[in-house]
mmCIF file of C-alpha atoms in Angstrom:
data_model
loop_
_atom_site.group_PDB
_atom_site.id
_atom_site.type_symbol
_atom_site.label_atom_id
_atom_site.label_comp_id
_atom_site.label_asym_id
_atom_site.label_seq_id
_atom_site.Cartn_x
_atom_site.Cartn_y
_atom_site.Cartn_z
ATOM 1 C CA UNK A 1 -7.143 -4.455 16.291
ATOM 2 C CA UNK A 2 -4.226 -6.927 17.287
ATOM 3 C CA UNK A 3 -3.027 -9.226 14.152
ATOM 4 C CA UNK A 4 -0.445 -11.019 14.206
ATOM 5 C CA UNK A 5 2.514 -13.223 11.844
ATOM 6 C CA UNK A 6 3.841 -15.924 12.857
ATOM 7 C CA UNK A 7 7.456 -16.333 12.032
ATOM 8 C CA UNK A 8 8.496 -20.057 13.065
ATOM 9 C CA UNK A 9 7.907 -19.185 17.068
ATOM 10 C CA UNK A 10 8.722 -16.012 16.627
ATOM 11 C CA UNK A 11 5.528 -13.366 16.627
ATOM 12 C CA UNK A 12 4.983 -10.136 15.674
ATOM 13 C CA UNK A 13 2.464 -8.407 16.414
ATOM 14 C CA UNK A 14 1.098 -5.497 14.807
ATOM 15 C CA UNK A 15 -1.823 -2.175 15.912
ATOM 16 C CA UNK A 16 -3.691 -0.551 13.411
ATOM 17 C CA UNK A 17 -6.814 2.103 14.906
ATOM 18 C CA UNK A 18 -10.421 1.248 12.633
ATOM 19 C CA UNK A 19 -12.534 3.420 10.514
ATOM 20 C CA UNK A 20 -14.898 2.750 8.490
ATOM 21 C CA UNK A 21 -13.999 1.494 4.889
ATOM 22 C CA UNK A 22 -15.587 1.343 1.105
ATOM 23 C CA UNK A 23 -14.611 -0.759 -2.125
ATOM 24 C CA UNK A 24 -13.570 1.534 -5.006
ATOM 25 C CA UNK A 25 -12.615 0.067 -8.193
ATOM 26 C CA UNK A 26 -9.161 -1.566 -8.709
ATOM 27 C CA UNK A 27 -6.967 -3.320 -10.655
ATOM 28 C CA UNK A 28 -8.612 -6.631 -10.131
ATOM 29 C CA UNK A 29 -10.898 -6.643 -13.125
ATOM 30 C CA UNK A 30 -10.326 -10.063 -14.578
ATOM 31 C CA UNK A 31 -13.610 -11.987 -14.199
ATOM 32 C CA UNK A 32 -13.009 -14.789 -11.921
ATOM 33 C CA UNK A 33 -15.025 -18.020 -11.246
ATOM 34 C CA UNK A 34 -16.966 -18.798 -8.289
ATOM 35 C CA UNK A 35 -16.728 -21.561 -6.393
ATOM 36 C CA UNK A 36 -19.010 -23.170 -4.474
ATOM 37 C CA UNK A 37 -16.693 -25.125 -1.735
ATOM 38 C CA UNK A 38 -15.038 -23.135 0.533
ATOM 39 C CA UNK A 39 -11.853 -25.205 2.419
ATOM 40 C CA UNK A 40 -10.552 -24.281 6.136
ATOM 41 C CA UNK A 41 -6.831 -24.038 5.385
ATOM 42 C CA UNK A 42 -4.816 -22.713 2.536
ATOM 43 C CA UNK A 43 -1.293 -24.051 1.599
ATOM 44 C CA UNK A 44 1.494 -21.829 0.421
ATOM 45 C CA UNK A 45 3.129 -23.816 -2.566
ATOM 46 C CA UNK A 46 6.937 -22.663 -1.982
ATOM 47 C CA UNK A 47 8.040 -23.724 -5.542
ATOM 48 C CA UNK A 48 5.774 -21.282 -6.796
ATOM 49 C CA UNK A 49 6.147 -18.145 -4.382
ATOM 50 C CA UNK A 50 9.912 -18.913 -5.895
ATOM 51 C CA UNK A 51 8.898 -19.018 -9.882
ATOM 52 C CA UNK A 52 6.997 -16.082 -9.493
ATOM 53 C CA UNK A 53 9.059 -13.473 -7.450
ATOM 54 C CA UNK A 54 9.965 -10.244 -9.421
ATOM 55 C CA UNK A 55 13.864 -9.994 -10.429
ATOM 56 C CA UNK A 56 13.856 -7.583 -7.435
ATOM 57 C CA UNK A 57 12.398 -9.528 -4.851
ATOM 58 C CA UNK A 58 14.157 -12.447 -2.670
ATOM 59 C CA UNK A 59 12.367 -14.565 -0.710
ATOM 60 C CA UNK A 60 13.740 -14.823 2.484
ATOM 61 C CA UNK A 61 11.315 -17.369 4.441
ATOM 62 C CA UNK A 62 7.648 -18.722 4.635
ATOM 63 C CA UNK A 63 5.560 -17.362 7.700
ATOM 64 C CA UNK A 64 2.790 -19.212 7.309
ATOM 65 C CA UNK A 65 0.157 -21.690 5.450
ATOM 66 C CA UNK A 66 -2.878 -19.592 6.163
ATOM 67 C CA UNK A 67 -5.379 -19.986 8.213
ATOM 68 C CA UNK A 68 -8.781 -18.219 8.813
ATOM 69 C CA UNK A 69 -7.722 -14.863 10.102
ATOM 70 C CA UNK A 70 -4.461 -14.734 7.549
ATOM 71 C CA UNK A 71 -3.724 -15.517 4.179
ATOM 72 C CA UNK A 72 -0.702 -17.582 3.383
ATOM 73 C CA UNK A 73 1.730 -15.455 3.268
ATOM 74 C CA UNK A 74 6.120 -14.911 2.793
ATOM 75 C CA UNK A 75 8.567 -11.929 3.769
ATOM 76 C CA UNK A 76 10.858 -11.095 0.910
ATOM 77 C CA UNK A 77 13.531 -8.855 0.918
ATOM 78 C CA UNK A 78 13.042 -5.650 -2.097
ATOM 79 C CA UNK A 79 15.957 -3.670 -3.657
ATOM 80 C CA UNK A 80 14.706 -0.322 -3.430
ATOM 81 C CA UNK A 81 16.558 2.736 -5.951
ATOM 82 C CA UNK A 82 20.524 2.384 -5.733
ATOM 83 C CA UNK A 83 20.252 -0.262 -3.239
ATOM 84 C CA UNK A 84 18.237 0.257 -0.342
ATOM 85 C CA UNK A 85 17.151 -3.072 0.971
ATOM 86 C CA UNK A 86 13.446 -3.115 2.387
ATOM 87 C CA UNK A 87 11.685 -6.448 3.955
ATOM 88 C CA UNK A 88 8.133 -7.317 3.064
ATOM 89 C CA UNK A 89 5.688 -9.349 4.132
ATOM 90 C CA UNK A 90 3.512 -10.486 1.890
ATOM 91 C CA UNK A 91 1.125 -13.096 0.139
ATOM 92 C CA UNK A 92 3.077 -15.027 -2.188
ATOM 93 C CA UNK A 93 1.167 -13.666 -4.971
ATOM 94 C CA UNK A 94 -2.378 -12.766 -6.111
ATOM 95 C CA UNK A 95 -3.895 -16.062 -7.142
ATOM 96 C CA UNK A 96 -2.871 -17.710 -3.611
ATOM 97 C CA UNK A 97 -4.538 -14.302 -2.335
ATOM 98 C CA UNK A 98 -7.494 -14.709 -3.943
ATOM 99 C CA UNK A 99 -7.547 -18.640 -3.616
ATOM 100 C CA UNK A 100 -7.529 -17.668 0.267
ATOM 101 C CA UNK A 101 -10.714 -15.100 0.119
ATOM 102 C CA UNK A 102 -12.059 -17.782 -1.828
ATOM 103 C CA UNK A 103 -11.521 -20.497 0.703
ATOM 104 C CA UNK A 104 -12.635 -18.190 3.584
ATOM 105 C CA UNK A 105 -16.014 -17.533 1.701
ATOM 106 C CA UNK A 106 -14.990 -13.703 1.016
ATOM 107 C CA UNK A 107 -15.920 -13.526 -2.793
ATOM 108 C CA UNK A 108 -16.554 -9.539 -3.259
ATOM 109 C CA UNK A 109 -12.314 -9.277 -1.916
ATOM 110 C CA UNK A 110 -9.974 -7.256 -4.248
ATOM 111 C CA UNK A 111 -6.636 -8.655 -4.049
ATOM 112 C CA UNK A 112 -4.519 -6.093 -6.190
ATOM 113 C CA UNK A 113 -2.891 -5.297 -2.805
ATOM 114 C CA UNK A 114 -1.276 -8.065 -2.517
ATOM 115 C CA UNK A 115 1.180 -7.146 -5.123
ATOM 116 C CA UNK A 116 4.352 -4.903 -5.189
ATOM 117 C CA UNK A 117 3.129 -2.884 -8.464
ATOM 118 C CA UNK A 118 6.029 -0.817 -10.315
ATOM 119 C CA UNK A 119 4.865 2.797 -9.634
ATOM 120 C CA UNK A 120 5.310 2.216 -5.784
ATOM 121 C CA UNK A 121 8.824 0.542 -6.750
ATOM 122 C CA UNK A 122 9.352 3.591 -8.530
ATOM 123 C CA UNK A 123 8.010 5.975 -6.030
ATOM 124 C CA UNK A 124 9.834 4.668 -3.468
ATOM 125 C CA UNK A 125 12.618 4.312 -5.246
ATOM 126 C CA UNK A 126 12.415 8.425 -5.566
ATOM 127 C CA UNK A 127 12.031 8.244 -1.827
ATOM 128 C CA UNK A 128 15.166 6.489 -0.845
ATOM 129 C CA UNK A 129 17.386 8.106 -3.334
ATOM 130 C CA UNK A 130 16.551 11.569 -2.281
ATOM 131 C CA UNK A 131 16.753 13.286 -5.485
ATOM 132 C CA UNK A 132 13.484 14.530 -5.708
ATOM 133 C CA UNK A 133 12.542 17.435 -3.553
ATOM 134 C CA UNK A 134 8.711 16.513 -4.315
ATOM 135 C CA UNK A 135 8.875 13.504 -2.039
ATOM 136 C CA UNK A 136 11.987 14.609 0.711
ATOM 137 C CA UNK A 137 10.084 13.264 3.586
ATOM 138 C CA UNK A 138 12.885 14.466 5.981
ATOM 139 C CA UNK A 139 11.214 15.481 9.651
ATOM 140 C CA UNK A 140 7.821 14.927 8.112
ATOM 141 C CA UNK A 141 4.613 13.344 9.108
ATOM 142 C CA UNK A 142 3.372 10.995 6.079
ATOM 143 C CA UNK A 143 0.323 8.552 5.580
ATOM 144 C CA UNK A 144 0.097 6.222 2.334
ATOM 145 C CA UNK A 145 -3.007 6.178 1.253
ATOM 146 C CA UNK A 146 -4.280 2.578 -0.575
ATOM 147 C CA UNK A 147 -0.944 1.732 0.852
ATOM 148 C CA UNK A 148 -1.334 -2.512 0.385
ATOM 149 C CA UNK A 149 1.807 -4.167 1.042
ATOM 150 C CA UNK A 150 3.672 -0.115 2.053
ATOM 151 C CA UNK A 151 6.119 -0.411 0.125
ATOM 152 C CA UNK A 152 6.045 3.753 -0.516
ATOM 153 C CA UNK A 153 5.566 3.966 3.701
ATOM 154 C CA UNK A 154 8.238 1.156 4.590
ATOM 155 C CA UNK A 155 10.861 3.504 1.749
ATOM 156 C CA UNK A 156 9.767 7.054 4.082
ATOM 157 C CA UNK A 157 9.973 5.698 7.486
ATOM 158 C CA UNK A 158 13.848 4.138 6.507
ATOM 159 C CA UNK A 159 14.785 7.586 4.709
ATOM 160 C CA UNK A 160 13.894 10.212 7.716
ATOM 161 C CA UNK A 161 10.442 10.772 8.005
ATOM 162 C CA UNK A 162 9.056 11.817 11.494
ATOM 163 C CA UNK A 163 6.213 9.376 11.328
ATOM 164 C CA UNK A 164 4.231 7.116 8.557
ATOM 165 C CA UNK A 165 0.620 6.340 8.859
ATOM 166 C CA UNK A 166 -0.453 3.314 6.583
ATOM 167 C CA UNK A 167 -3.972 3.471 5.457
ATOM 168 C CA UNK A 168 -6.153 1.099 3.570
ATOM 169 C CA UNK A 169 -9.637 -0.281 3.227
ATOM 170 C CA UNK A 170 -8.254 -3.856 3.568
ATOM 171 C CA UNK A 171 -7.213 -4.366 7.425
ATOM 172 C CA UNK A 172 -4.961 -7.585 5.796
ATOM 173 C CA UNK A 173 -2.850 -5.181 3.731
ATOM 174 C CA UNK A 174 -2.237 -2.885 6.713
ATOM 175 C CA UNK A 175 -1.538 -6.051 9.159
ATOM 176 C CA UNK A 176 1.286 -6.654 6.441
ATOM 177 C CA UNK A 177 2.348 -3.370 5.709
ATOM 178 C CA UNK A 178 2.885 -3.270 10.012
ATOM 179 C CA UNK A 179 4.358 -6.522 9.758
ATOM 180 C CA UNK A 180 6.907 -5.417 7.259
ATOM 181 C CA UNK A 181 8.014 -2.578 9.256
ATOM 182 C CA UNK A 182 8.321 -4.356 12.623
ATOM 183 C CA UNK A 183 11.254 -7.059 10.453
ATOM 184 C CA UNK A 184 12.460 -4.044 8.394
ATOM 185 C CA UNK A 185 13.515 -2.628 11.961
ATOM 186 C CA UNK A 186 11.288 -0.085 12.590
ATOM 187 C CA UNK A 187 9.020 0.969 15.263
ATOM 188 C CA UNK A 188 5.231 0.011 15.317
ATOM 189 C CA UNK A 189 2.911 1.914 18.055
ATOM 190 C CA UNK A 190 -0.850 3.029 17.762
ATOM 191 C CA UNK A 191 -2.225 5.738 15.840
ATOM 192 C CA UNK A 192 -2.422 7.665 19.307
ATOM 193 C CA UNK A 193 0.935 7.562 20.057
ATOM 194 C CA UNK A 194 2.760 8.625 16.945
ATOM 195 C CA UNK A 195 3.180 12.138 18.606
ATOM 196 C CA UNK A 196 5.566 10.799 21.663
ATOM 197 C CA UNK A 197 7.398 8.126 19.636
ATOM 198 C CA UNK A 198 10.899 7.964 17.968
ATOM 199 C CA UNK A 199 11.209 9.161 14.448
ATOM 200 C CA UNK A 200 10.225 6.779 11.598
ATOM 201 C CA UNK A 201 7.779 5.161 14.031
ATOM 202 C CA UNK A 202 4.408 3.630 11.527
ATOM 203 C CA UNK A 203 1.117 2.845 12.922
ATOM 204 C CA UNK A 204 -1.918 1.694 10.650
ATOM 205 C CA UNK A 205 -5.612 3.024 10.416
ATOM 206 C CA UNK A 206 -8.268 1.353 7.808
ATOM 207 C CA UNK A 207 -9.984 4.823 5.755
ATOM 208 C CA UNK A 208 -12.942 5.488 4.208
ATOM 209 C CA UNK A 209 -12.631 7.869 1.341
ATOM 210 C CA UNK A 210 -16.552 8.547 0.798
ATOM 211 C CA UNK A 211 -16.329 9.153 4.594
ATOM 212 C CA UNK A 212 -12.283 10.105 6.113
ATOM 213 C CA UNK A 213 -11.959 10.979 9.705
ATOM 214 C CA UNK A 214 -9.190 12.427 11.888
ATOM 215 C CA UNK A 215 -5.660 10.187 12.174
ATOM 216 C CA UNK A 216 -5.249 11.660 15.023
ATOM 217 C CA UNK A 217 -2.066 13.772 14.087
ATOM 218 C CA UNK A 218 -1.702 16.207 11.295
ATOM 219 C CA UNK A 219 -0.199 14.867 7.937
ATOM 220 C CA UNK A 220 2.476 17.118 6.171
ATOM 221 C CA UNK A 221 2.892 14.692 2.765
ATOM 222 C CA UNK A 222 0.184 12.303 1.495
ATOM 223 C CA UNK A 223 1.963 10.083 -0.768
ATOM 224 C CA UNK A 224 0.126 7.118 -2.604
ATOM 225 C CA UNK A 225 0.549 4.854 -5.738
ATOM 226 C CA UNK A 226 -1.799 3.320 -8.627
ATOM 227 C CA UNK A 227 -4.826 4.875 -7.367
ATOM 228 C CA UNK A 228 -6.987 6.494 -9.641
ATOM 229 C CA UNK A 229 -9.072 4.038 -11.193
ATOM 230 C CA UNK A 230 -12.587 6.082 -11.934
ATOM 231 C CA UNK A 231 -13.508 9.638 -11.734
ATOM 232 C CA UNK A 232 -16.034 9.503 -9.322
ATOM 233 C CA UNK A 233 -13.818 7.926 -6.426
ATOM 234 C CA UNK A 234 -10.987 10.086 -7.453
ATOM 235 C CA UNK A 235 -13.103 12.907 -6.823
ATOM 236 C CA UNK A 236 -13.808 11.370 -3.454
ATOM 237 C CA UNK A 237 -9.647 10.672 -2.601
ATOM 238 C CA UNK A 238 -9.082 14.568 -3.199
ATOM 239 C CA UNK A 239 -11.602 15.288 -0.708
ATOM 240 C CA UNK A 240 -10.192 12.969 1.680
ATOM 241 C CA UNK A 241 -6.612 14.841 1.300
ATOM 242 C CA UNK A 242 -7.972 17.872 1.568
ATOM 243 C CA UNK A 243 -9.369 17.118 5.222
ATOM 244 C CA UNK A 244 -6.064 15.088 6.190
ATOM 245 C CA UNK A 245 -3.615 17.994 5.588
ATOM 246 C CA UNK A 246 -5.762 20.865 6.972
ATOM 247 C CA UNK A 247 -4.968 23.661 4.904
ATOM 248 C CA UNK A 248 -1.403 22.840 4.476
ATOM 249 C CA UNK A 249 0.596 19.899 2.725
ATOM 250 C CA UNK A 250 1.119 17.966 -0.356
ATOM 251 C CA UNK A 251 -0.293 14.977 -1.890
ATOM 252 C CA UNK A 252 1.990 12.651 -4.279
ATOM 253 C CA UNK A 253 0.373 10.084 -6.361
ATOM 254 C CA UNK A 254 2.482 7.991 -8.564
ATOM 255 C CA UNK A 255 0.593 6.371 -12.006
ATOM 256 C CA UNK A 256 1.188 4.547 -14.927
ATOM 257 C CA UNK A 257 2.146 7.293 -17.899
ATOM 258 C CA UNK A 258 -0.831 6.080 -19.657
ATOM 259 C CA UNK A 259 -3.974 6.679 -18.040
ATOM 260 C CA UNK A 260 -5.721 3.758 -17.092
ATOM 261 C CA UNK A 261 -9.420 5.507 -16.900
ATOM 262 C CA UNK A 262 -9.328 8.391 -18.618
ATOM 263 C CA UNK A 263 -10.896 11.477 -16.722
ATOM 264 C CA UNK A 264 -9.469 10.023 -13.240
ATOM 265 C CA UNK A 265 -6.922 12.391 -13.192
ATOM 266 C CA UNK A 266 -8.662 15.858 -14.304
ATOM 267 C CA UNK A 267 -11.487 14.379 -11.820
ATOM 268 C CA UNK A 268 -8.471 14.708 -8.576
ATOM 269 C CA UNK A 269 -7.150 18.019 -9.477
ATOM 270 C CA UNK A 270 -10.410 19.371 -9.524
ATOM 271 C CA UNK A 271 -11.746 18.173 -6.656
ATOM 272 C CA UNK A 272 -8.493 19.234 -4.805
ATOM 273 C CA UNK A 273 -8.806 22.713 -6.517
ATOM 274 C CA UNK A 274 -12.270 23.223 -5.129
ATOM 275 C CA UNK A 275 -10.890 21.831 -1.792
ATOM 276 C CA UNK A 276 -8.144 24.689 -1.538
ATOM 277 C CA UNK A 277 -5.418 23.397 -2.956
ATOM 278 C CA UNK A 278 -3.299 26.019 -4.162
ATOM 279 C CA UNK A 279 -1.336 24.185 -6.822
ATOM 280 C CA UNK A 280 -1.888 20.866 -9.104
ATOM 281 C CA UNK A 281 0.343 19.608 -11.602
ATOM 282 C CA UNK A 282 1.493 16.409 -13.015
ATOM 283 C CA UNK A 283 5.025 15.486 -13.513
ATOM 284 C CA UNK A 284 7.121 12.917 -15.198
ATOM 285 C CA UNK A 285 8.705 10.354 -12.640
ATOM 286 C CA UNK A 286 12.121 11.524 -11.808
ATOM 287 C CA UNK A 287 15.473 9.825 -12.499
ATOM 288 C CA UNK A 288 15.870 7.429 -10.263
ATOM 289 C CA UNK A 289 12.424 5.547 -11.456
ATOM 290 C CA UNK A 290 14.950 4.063 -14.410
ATOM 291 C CA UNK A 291 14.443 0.354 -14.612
ATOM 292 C CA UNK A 292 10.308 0.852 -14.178
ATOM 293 C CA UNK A 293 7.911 1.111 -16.790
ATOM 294 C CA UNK A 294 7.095 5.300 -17.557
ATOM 295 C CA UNK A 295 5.112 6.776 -14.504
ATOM 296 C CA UNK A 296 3.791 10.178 -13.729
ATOM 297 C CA UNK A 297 3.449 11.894 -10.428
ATOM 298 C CA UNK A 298 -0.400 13.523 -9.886
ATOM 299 C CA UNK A 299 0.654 16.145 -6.879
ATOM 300 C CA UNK A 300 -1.663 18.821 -5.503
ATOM 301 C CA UNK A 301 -0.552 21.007 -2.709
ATOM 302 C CA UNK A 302 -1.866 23.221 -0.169
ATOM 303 C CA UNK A 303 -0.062 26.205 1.261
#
């Protein structure tokens, strides 16, 4: 699977290896209209990528209007912790995301991922500032899990990690979460050969929760953001980090301090506890999460 940006006539191109993928709940759960006409071509409205961009986020340039295969979509540039600059590409923000499912006749799309939410800013703000000994990624082999744009990912593969796997259900959100790492500098290679390339190398693979299967390497940290949305598919993600670490590793999940479902997060420590793991706790968000709204860490380990 071969998608590409266009950046003026520049390209990028980006690999991500496909499994099979399912639709848990998410934070899209506005009710939204249905329309009836579906248009070829979306238009990216700069004026508003501009309005809308978080104090944190830049925009640095528009890649493209859309088309069928890609939404419209802009690379901004993200202060990460005390100062860490990280590119992203992504869609200028949900509505034009949505307006582009929409347009391409895709009405059952979540487009949550198309947003930088505030516990990955905060999670990989821990990342970058190395302060928390949870989330060192030093020398070790990480996937993001629900990674959408990778902003957690992008912050390991920049502060040592050995390699970053970015996994989704959405094979958009991984095309940008690729895309993002090939401008931010970094190297971008299959799934199969993350074991002979240079450290920090990424590489992309679309999971299936109800259904996970082999990345092809093992995975020493596990490290995702916002989530746990329901009980029954949290029971599901523990499962799936069980079989990804093999007996040994950690998983890191950074959420809102107020649960959003309650239940979602007793339902993930005991499904990891049944898996093996050895030790579950949940944490308040280190230090260098200041300037973010109050998050927890949900971490389960196996040793």
């Amino acid at each position: 699977h071969s998608p590409r940006v266009v950046r003026g006539t520049t390209t990028v191109s980006v690999m991500a290896s496909t499994c099979r993928s399912i639709r848990p709940s998410s934070r899209w759960s506005m009710k939204l209209s249905r329309s009836s006409t579906v248009r070829t071509r979306s238009t990216v409205r700069p004026m508003r990528a501009l309005l809308f961009a978080e104090e944190d986020e830049t925009v640095v340039q528009f890649l493209t209007a859309g088309d069928a295969a890609l939404p419209p979509l802009i690379e901004v540039a993200v202060k990460v912790g005390n100062g860490e600059i990280i590119r992203v590409v992504k869609p200028p923000d949900m509505d034009e995301l949505w307006t582009w499912y929409v347009q391409t006749g895709n009405m059952e799309a979540d487009p949550s991922w198309g947003k930088l939410w505030e516990t990955s800013k905060a999670l990989a703000a821990n990342i970058v500032d190395g302060t928390n000994a949870l989330v060192s990624v030093n020398g070790k082999r990480v996937a993001e899990l629900g990674c959408g744009l990778g902003l957690v990912g992008l912050a390991a593969a920049k502060s040592g990690a050995a390699s970053v796997i970015f996994c989704d259900r959405e094979p958009v959100a991984i095309h940008c979460a690729l895309s993002s790492a090939a401008v931010s500098g970094l190297i971008v290679v299959a799934v199969q050969d993350l074991a002979d390339a240079e450290a920090g190398a990424c590489s992309g693979s679309l999971l299936d929760w109800a259904d996970p299967q082999a990345l092809g390497q093992g995975i020493d940290l596990i490290v995702a953001a916002d989530c746990l949305y329901d009980p029954a598919t949290a029971a599901l993600l523990a499962g799936c980090c069980a079989g990804l670490v093999q007996g040994k590793g950690t998983v890191v999940i950074a959420e809102p301090e107020k649960e959003r479902a309650i239940g979602c997060r007793a339902a993930f420590l005991n499904a990891a506890k049944a898996a093996g793991a050895t030790k579950t706790e949940i944490l308040p968000l280190p230090a260098s999460s200041i300037g973010h709204p109050p998050s927890v860490l949900v971490v389960a380990s196996w040793e």
